[in-house]
Amino acid sequence: MNISDVARETGLPPKTIRYYEEIGLIRPLRDTNGYRVFRQSDSHKLAFLGRARALGFSIEDCRKLMALYEDQDRASSDVKHLAQEHLTQIEEKIAQLQSMQATLRHLVRECAGDARPDCPILRDLAEG
Amino acid sequence: MNISDVARETGLPPKTIRYYEEIGLIRPLRDTNGYRVFRQSDSHKLAFLGRARALGFSIEDCRKLMALYEDQDRASSDVKHLAQEHLTQIEEKIAQLQSMQATLRHLVRECAGDARPDCPILRDLAEG
DNA sequence: CTTGACCTTACAGTGACTGGAATCCCTATC
DNA sequence: GATAGGGATTCCAGTCACTGTAAGGTCAAG
């Protein structure tokens, strides 16, 4: 498979696939012309990475998850621990965004949004 | 005021304050020794920026908000429009994170988290 | 006169790509 | 055989909003 084939298969852009090779997440073979040659196992790994990224795992977490995936002797506790930590971070991020959302919603509701200069949003930013 | 004074006043790190000058958000004066000299108005602007950033506005949005703040003839509709767009983006981000959260919660709950290698988290990542 | 706290600039690094330029390869057609 | 196209390659720069570090200048106290 060439890069565009595996890009179609995995839904990842060719640029991203090249980047993943550059940082050592995958190691596709090379044809005599220098083209990357992707085995089914490479495509499989890329799909794995794509799903992990879609769940918000960092690249370094993805690297660890891949290593665990390939380690037949892993303990599921290691995987769970990683996922739990990530989940906690997501929940913190949600809480933070919800706090912004609440403030913004309130301010937007208060603002007349007409041609006059008076604005509670700017007042809030100016005075805290 | 020197940079550390205004840093204390605004809660922004000196590094960030220098950066904000570099990108033209503030224009403090300079003493003969080259030190930045912050007027009360600079400190006020920085506090404004800090609050806008805390609400998640991008630097470019902050620049626009500052310009609107300083424009006596602004229309509050312009401010409201900016805030509304930002709010929408925050809500999209929250929805995206909540979707990740739901999946991760489910997977974490399913995973035994013991010494055995069997793991629904990895299975999900591998098979989709 | 030295110490130590403060200030300055300039440059590199972060995360995870993304865009663009220059060049090479392969296949098909004229 | 020349050429046109679509795809592949590498390398470099840019994104966003800082943050870290190094090398040096300034100031007040002792």
Short mmCIF file of C-alpha atoms (C1' of nucleotides) in Angstrom, two decimals:
data_model
loop_
_atom_site.label_atom_id
_atom_site.label_comp_id
_atom_site.label_asym_id
_atom_site.label_seq_id
_atom_site.Cartn_x
_atom_site.Cartn_y
_atom_site.Cartn_z
CA MET A 1 0.00 0.00 0.00
CA ASN A 2 1.11 3.54 -0.73
CA ILE A 3 0.50 6.42 1.62
CA SER A 4 -2.69 7.61 -0.05
CA ASP A 5 -4.21 4.13 0.19
CA VAL A 6 -3.57 3.87 3.90
CA ALA A 7 -4.75 7.45 4.32
CA ARG A 8 -8.06 6.43 2.77
CA GLU A 9 -8.23 3.30 4.92
CA THR A 10 -7.52 5.08 8.19
CA GLY A 11 -8.98 8.50 7.54
CA LEU A 12 -5.69 10.12 8.52
CA PRO A 13 -4.11 12.72 6.21
CA PRO A 14 -0.86 11.66 4.50
CA LYS A 15 0.87 14.53 6.26
CA THR A 16 -0.11 13.12 9.63
CA ILE A 17 1.02 9.64 8.66
CA ARG A 18 4.44 10.94 7.65
CA TYR A 19 4.58 12.83 10.92
CA TYR A 20 3.76 9.68 12.87
CA GLU A 21 6.61 7.92 11.15
CA GLU A 22 8.95 10.81 11.88
CA ILE A 23 8.23 10.58 15.61
CA GLY A 24 8.56 6.82 15.58
CA LEU A 25 4.97 5.70 16.04
CA ILE A 26 5.10 3.56 12.91
CA ARG A 27 7.88 2.13 10.78
CA PRO A 28 6.62 1.44 7.27
CA LEU A 29 8.94 -0.27 4.79
CA ARG A 30 10.46 1.50 1.80
CA ASP A 31 10.24 0.57 -1.83
CA THR A 32 13.31 0.86 -4.07
CA ASN A 33 11.94 4.18 -5.35
CA GLY A 34 11.84 5.59 -1.84
CA TYR A 35 8.08 5.35 -1.50
CA ARG A 36 6.75 4.17 1.84
CA VAL A 37 5.18 0.71 1.74
CA PHE A 38 2.50 0.10 4.35
CA ARG A 39 1.66 -3.41 5.50
CA GLN A 40 -1.73 -4.28 6.90
CA SER A 41 -0.19 -4.10 10.36
CA ASP A 42 0.88 -0.48 9.73
CA SER A 43 -2.62 0.42 8.66
CA HIS A 44 -3.96 -1.30 11.74
CA LYS A 45 -1.62 0.66 13.99
CA LEU A 46 -2.58 3.92 12.33
CA ALA A 47 -6.27 3.19 12.85
CA PHE A 48 -5.49 2.44 16.49
CA LEU A 49 -3.67 5.77 16.78
CA GLY A 50 -6.48 7.61 15.06
CA ARG A 51 -9.03 6.27 17.52
CA ALA A 52 -6.83 7.01 20.51
CA ARG A 53 -6.28 10.56 19.26
CA ALA A 54 -10.02 10.93 18.70
CA LEU A 55 -10.49 10.11 22.37
CA GLY A 56 -8.14 12.97 23.14
CA PHE A 57 -5.10 10.96 24.22
CA SER A 58 -1.83 12.82 23.72
CA ILE A 59 0.75 11.47 21.32
CA GLU A 60 2.85 10.31 24.25
CA ASP A 61 -0.15 8.50 25.74
CA CYS A 62 -0.75 6.95 22.32
CA ARG A 63 2.81 5.72 22.30
CA LYS A 64 2.28 4.10 25.69
CA LEU A 65 -1.07 2.61 24.65
CA MET A 66 0.51 1.12 21.53
CA ALA A 67 3.32 -0.37 23.61
CA LEU A 68 0.77 -1.89 25.99
CA TYR A 69 -1.26 -3.15 23.07
CA GLU A 70 1.76 -4.92 21.65
CA ASP A 71 2.85 -6.32 24.99
CA GLN A 72 1.11 -9.64 25.44
CA ASP A 73 2.10 -9.64 29.10
CA ARG A 74 0.63 -6.24 29.95
CA ALA A 75 -1.56 -5.73 32.99
CA SER A 76 -4.94 -4.20 32.20
CA SER A 77 -4.42 -2.04 35.31
CA ASP A 78 -1.73 -0.12 33.43
CA VAL A 79 -4.13 0.65 30.60
CA LYS A 80 -6.93 1.52 32.97
CA HIS A 81 -4.68 3.82 34.94
CA LEU A 82 -3.72 5.75 31.79
CA ALA A 83 -7.32 6.03 30.66
CA GLN A 84 -8.48 7.07 34.12
CA GLU A 85 -5.92 9.86 34.32
CA HIS A 86 -6.88 11.09 30.89
CA LEU A 87 -10.55 10.95 31.80
CA THR A 88 -9.87 13.05 34.88
CA GLN A 89 -8.09 15.66 32.79
CA ILE A 90 -10.99 15.75 30.36
CA GLU A 91 -13.38 16.25 33.22
CA GLU A 92 -11.29 19.12 34.57
CA LYS A 93 -11.24 20.69 31.14
CA ILE A 94 -15.01 20.34 30.84
CA ALA A 95 -15.50 21.98 34.23
CA GLN A 96 -13.26 24.86 33.21
CA LEU A 97 -15.10 25.36 29.94
CA GLN A 98 -18.45 25.17 31.66
CA SER A 99 -17.39 27.92 34.02
CA MET A 100 -16.45 30.10 31.05
CA GLN A 101 -19.70 29.16 29.38
CA ALA A 102 -21.75 30.21 32.39
CA THR A 103 -20.05 33.59 32.62
CA LEU A 104 -20.24 34.22 28.89
CA ARG A 105 -23.86 33.16 28.67
CA HIS A 106 -24.75 35.56 31.42
CA LEU A 107 -22.83 38.43 29.85
CA VAL A 108 -24.22 37.78 26.38
CA ARG A 109 -27.73 37.69 27.76
CA GLU A 110 -27.20 41.00 29.56
CA CYS A 111 -25.80 42.78 26.51
CA ALA A 112 -28.32 44.72 24.46
CA GLY A 113 -26.40 44.11 21.26
CA ASP A 114 -27.56 47.27 19.56
CA ALA A 115 -25.92 50.42 18.18
CA ARG A 116 -25.29 51.99 21.59
CA PRO A 117 -21.81 51.79 23.16
CA ASP A 118 -22.96 50.70 26.62
CA CYS A 119 -21.92 47.08 27.11
CA PRO A 120 -21.91 44.83 30.18
CA ILE A 121 -19.40 42.49 28.57
CA LEU A 122 -16.76 45.20 28.29
CA ARG A 123 -17.70 46.50 31.73
CA ASP A 124 -17.08 43.09 33.21
CA LEU A 125 -13.74 42.71 31.46
CA ALA A 126 -12.71 46.17 32.60
CA GLU A 127 -13.76 45.87 36.19
CA GLY A 128 -13.71 42.17 36.98
CA MET B 1 5.70 50.76 38.07
CA ASN B 2 8.20 48.14 37.05
CA ILE B 3 7.23 44.87 35.44
CA SER B 4 7.13 42.84 38.65
CA ASP B 5 4.81 45.38 40.28
CA VAL B 6 2.32 45.19 37.45
CA ALA B 7 2.75 41.42 37.40
CA ARG B 8 1.68 41.34 41.02
CA GLU B 9 -1.20 43.71 40.35
CA THR B 10 -2.55 41.80 37.38
CA GLY B 11 -1.58 38.24 38.24
CA LEU B 12 0.14 37.88 34.85
CA PRO B 13 3.71 36.55 34.69
CA PRO B 14 6.35 39.09 33.60
CA LYS B 15 7.09 36.86 30.61
CA THR B 16 3.51 37.15 29.45
CA ILE B 17 3.52 40.91 29.91
CA ARG B 18 6.65 41.23 27.78
CA TYR B 19 5.04 39.00 25.20
CA TYR B 20 1.93 41.18 25.15
CA GLU B 21 4.11 44.19 24.48
CA GLU B 22 5.95 42.33 21.73
CA ILE B 23 2.71 41.58 19.91
CA GLY B 24 1.48 45.12 20.38
CA LEU B 25 -1.27 44.65 22.96
CA ILE B 26 0.30 47.21 25.29
CA ARG B 27 2.87 49.97 24.87
CA PRO B 28 4.51 50.73 28.20
CA LEU B 29 6.98 53.61 28.41
CA ARG B 30 10.72 53.13 28.88
CA ASP B 31 12.93 54.53 31.59
CA THR B 32 16.42 55.82 30.69
CA ASN B 33 17.87 52.52 31.92
CA GLY B 34 15.74 50.60 29.44
CA TYR B 35 13.33 49.28 32.06
CA ARG B 36 9.67 49.26 31.11
CA VAL B 37 7.56 51.81 32.97
CA PHE B 38 3.91 50.87 33.40
CA ARG B 39 1.27 53.51 33.94
CA GLN B 40 -1.97 52.74 35.70
CA SER B 41 -3.63 52.56 32.29
CA ASP B 42 -1.19 49.81 31.22
CA SER B 43 -1.96 47.83 34.34
CA HIS B 44 -5.66 48.32 33.68
CA LYS B 45 -5.29 47.05 30.12
CA LEU B 46 -3.35 44.02 31.28
CA ALA B 47 -6.02 43.16 33.83
CA PHE B 48 -8.60 43.47 31.04
CA LEU B 49 -6.54 41.12 28.89
CA GLY B 50 -6.10 38.68 31.73
CA ARG B 51 -9.84 38.47 32.29
CA ALA B 52 -10.57 38.10 28.58
CA ARG B 53 -7.99 35.32 28.32
CA ALA B 54 -9.48 33.65 31.40
CA LEU B 55 -12.78 33.55 29.53
CA GLY B 56 -10.97 31.74 26.75
CA PHE B 57 -10.87 34.52 24.17
CA SER B 58 -7.98 34.18 21.72
CA ILE B 59 -5.30 36.83 21.60
CA GLU B 60 -6.78 38.18 18.37
CA ASP B 61 -10.21 38.38 19.99
CA CYS B 62 -8.60 40.16 22.93
CA ARG B 63 -7.11 42.66 20.53
CA LYS B 64 -10.53 43.32 19.05
CA LEU B 65 -12.15 43.56 22.47
CA MET B 66 -9.53 46.08 23.57
CA ALA B 67 -10.12 48.13 20.46
CA LEU B 68 -13.85 48.10 21.09
CA TYR B 69 -13.28 48.97 24.72
CA GLU B 70 -11.24 52.00 23.72
CA ASP B 71 -13.65 53.07 21.02
CA GLN B 72 -16.23 55.33 22.65
CA ASP B 73 -18.40 55.06 19.55
CA ARG B 74 -18.53 51.26 19.46
CA ALA B 75 -21.79 49.41 19.03
CA SER B 76 -22.49 46.88 21.75
CA SER B 77 -23.69 44.56 18.99
CA ASP B 78 -20.08 44.18 17.83
CA VAL B 79 -19.00 43.07 21.28
CA LYS B 80 -21.97 40.79 21.69
CA HIS B 81 -21.32 39.20 18.32
CA LEU B 82 -17.73 38.39 19.26
CA ALA B 83 -18.77 36.97 22.61
CA GLN B 84 -21.58 34.96 21.07
CA GLU B 85 -19.25 33.36 18.51
CA HIS B 86 -16.77 32.51 21.20
CA LEU B 87 -19.52 31.06 23.36
CA THR B 88 -20.63 28.86 20.49
CA GLN B 89 -17.11 27.54 20.04
CA ILE B 90 -16.86 26.80 23.74
CA GLU B 91 -20.12 24.91 23.58
CA GLU B 92 -18.88 22.87 20.65
CA LYS B 93 -15.71 22.08 22.52
CA ILE B 94 -17.69 21.03 25.59
CA ALA B 95 -19.85 18.72 23.49
CA GLN B 96 -16.78 17.15 21.94
CA LEU B 97 -15.17 16.59 25.32
CA GLN B 98 -18.37 15.18 26.75
CA SER B 99 -18.49 12.66 23.94
CA MET B 100 -14.93 11.58 24.75
CA GLN B 101 -15.85 11.51 28.42
CA ALA B 102 -18.81 9.22 27.83
CA THR B 103 -16.75 6.75 25.80
CA LEU B 104 -13.86 6.78 28.23
CA ARG B 105 -16.07 6.41 31.25
CA HIS B 106 -17.69 3.40 29.71
CA LEU B 107 -14.37 1.82 28.77
CA VAL B 108 -12.81 2.51 32.17
CA ARG B 109 -15.80 1.00 33.91
CA GLU B 110 -15.56 -2.12 31.76
CA CYS B 111 -11.86 -2.65 32.36
CA ALA B 112 -10.97 -4.97 35.21
CA GLY B 113 -7.76 -3.09 35.95
CA ASP B 114 -5.93 -6.08 37.32
CA ALA B 115 -2.81 -8.06 36.42
CA ARG B 116 -4.39 -9.86 33.49
CA PRO B 117 -3.71 -8.65 29.92
CA ASP B 118 -7.31 -8.74 28.75
CA CYS B 119 -8.52 -5.16 28.31
CA PRO B 120 -11.66 -3.70 26.70
CA ILE B 121 -9.98 -0.33 26.30
CA LEU B 122 -7.29 -1.72 24.03
CA ARG B 123 -9.85 -3.90 22.28
CA ASP B 124 -11.91 -0.84 21.49
CA LEU B 125 -8.93 1.09 20.20
CA ALA B 126 -7.87 -1.84 18.07
CA GLU B 127 -11.23 -2.67 16.60
CA GLY B 128 -13.21 0.55 16.68
"C1'" DC C 1 33.07 46.91 46.24
"C1'" DT C 2 30.39 43.13 46.34
"C1'" DT C 3 26.16 40.77 46.72
"C1'" DG C 4 21.73 39.69 45.25
"C1'" DA C 5 17.48 40.97 43.36
"C1'" DC C 6 15.75 42.87 39.54
"C1'" DC C 7 15.67 44.10 34.67
"C1'" DT C 8 16.93 43.48 29.61
"C1'" DT C 9 17.26 40.83 25.03
"C1'" DA C 10 17.46 36.87 22.10
"C1'" DC C 11 16.72 32.31 21.00
"C1'" DA C 12 14.79 27.63 21.51
"C1'" DG C 13 11.06 24.62 22.73
"C1'" DT C 14 6.19 23.20 23.50
"C1'" DG C 15 2.01 19.89 20.76
"C1'" DA C 16 0.37 18.08 16.90
"C1'" DC C 17 0.13 18.98 13.09
"C1'" DT C 18 -0.42 21.89 8.40
"C1'" DG C 19 1.04 24.45 4.25
"C1'" DG C 20 4.13 25.27 0.71
"C1'" DA C 21 8.12 24.75 -2.33
"C1'" DA C 22 11.21 22.08 -4.94
"C1'" DT C 23 12.05 17.82 -6.77
"C1'" DC C 24 11.41 12.93 -8.12
"C1'" DC C 25 8.66 8.84 -9.88
"C1'" DC C 26 5.25 6.42 -12.60
"C1'" DT C 27 1.96 5.79 -16.16
"C1'" DA C 28 -0.38 7.06 -20.29
"C1'" DT C 29 -0.86 9.38 -24.41
"C1'" DC C 30 0.72 11.79 -28.74
"C1'" DG D 1 10.83 9.95 -27.22
"C1'" DA D 2 8.63 13.98 -25.30
"C1'" DT D 3 5.25 15.40 -22.31
"C1'" DA D 4 1.52 15.86 -19.07
"C1'" DG D 5 -0.76 14.42 -14.90
"C1'" DG D 6 -1.03 12.68 -10.54
"C1'" DG D 7 1.30 10.98 -6.86
"C1'" DA D 8 5.39 10.53 -3.96
"C1'" DT D 9 9.54 12.50 -1.51
"C1'" DT D 10 12.12 15.92 1.64
"C1'" DC D 11 12.73 20.14 4.06
"C1'" DC D 12 11.44 24.39 6.02
"C1'" DA D 13 8.26 27.57 8.03
"C1'" DG D 14 4.10 28.62 10.49
"C1'" DT D 15 0.42 27.84 13.92
"C1'" DC D 16 -0.95 29.44 19.29
"C1'" DA D 17 0.26 31.49 23.48
"C1'" DC D 18 3.32 31.28 25.96
"C1'" DT D 19 7.62 29.25 28.82
"C1'" DG D 20 12.53 28.24 29.75
"C1'" DT D 21 17.15 29.44 29.54
"C1'" DA D 22 21.33 31.98 28.88
"C1'" DA D 23 24.02 36.02 28.92
"C1'" DG D 24 24.27 40.25 30.33
"C1'" DG D 25 23.01 45.30 32.33
"C1'" DT D 26 21.10 48.01 36.65
"C1'" DC D 27 20.12 49.18 41.27
"C1'" DA D 28 19.99 49.50 46.37
"C1'" DA D 29 21.92 47.77 50.63
"C1'" DG D 30 25.68 46.64 53.49
#
